[in-house]
C-alpha angles and dihedrals in degrees: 000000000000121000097245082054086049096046080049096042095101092052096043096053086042092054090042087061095068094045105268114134114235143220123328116341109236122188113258133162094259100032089121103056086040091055087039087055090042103055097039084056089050094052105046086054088047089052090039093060097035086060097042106043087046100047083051094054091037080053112047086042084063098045098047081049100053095033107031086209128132125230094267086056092255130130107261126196124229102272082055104054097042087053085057098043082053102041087055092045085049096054087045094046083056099048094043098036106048091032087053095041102048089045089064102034082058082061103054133087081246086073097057100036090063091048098045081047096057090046087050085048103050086041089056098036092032095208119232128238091270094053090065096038088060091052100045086048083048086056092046101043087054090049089052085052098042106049093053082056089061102040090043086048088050098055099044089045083065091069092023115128086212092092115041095141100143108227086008098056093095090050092047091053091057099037079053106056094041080048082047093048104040084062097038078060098052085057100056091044094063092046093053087053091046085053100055103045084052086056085051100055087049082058092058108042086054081060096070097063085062106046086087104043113102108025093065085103099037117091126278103255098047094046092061091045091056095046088053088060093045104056090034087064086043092049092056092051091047078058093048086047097047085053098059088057087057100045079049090058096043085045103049099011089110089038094060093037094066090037099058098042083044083057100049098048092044086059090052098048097046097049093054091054091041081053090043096052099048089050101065091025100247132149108288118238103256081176096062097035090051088055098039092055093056093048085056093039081053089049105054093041086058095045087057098051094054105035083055096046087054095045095052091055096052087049079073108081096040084054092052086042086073085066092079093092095054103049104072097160114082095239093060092044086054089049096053099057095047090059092046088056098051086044093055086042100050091057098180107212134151114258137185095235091315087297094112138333121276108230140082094288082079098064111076079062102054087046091052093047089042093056103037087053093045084048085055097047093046094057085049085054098055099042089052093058 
């Protein structure tokens, strides 16, 4: 085991709990009946979570129909009770659809590309002492979060509508929070992920500083020589890197798809209750606003892994940039710059599935288009009075 798959260690085996398979897949006597376990786990959460969050839904759809209340017992107008029905078919949307997604993704050859790719990556780069104290701080640092997420969900389930199921209630809770925990898993995953490709980068671009070390009191000839093997070596590890990005992408791009539209539509429906609720001075919704305060709390967490992650790459030609004194024949010069220029193409930045770029750039975007639909809402509301 290498020591980037023993800083990991604690994530993979938790992620393994809940039937994801993890890391890269070695041959071993008993490798059929452990996949066997494994996928018949995963998919009993997946099922577990498919059937709860949709009889839920199925549920609370009936109830609004029949009774034309509201959660809080009081009488709702149809812009109301549109913005509910929506705010419950979004938080199923999320559970399903990341828990579905991932569980799959773990299956493919994607999977196991990105990890044989890390463990290319730490053999060629051989990562200090330092490098594997800040993962191992990245993994503790999520538990400690995450484990407050699902202490905090726990708490607040207890008094949830959503499950309002009679006999069943006290099931659904459970079923719920495990539901609650396995995707809050898949989330710090990909930011410790996030995290460790961005330590990588940093790597990398250290190792610029030190193409041109030793060779200042050789001669020139086999200076430059030497620095063309260099950076020839570096060049091909920049490639490995960037490909981790990408097997990232191919790997969450769904997930973070879902998650950022379930965001957005989470901030529209919230604050048009919050609105709501301060027009006709009624109890604000401290559910919803709870909620409505983790998802943004999830948001910008993953806005800064990512936005760092890209930042930190860009950081790379400026950093090769700094070569040009030291290559004094034309050839290096020419090689340089060929290597500047696939550097600045290859970009290396987080996507939802190459819709838009996932980072904080993102964000004026989601408040104007939060604000414009709850403006809308709010004139429905007030016609249907």
């Amino acid at each position: 085991m290498l020591k980037v798959e023993k800083s990991l260690w604690p994530l993979t085996v938790w992620m393994r709990i809940f039937g994801f398979h993890m890391g890269p897949r070695k041959k071993r006597t008993n490798s059929s009946r452990y996949s066997r376990c494994l996928l018949a786990a995963g998919s009993i959460m997946v099922l577990s979570t498919i059937g709860l969050h949709f009889t839920s839904f199925v549920l609370e759809i009936l109830r609004l129909r029949v009774n034309g209340i509201g959660p809080n017992g009081t009488n709702v107008t149809t812009a109301n009770l549109l913005n509910t029905g929506i705010e419950h078919l979004n938080n199923t949307w999320l559970f399903i659809g990341v828990h579905v997604s991932f569980f799959f993704v773990s299956l493919t050859t994607n999977w196991k590309t990105l990890w044989n790719s890390l463990l290319l990556m730490e053999k060629n780069l051989k990562f200090n002492s330092d490098f594997h104290r800040k993962c191992r701080k990245s993994v503790s640092v999520g538990f400690v979060l995450l484990s407050i997420d699902c202490v905090s969900h726990l708490l607040v389930s207890v008094r949830s509508f959503y499950w309002d199921m009679g006999k069943m209630r006290p099931l659904a809770i459970i079923l719920s929070n495990i539901s609650r925990m396995t995707i809050a898993s898949v989330f710090l995953l990909f930011c410790v992920l996030a995290r460790v490709i961005t330590l990588v980068f940093q790597g990398l671009n250290e190792q610029i500083a030190h193409l041109t070390e030793a060779e200042k009191l050789l001669p020139f000839f086999l200076s430059s020589r030497i620095l063309n093997v260099r950076l020839e070596k570096w060049r091909r590890n920049h490639t490995l890197a960037c490909e981790l990005v990408d097997m990232v992408n191919k790997c969450f791009g769904l997930v973070m798809l879902v998650t950022i539209v379930n965001v957005f539509v989470s901030f529209v429906t919230t604050s048009f209750e919050i609105v709501s609720s301060v027009g006709n001075n009624e109890t604000l919704p401290f559910l919803l606003i709870f909620i409505f305060i983790k998802k943004s709390i999830l948001l910008a967490i993953t806005f800064h892994e990512s936005f760092r992650l890209q930042s930190e790459a860009g950081k790379t030609a400026a950093f090769l940039r700094k070569l040009h004194p030291f290559t004094a024949d034309l050839l290096t010069q020419i090689k340089v710059n060929t290597v500047v220029m696939e550097v600045t193409h290859a970009s290396p930045k987080i996507t939802a599935m190459e819709f838009f770029d996932v980072n904080i750039r993102l964000l004026p975007t989601l408040i104007g288009s939060t604000l414009t639909y709850v403006a809308i809402l709010h004139q429905v509301a007030a016609h249907s009075k």
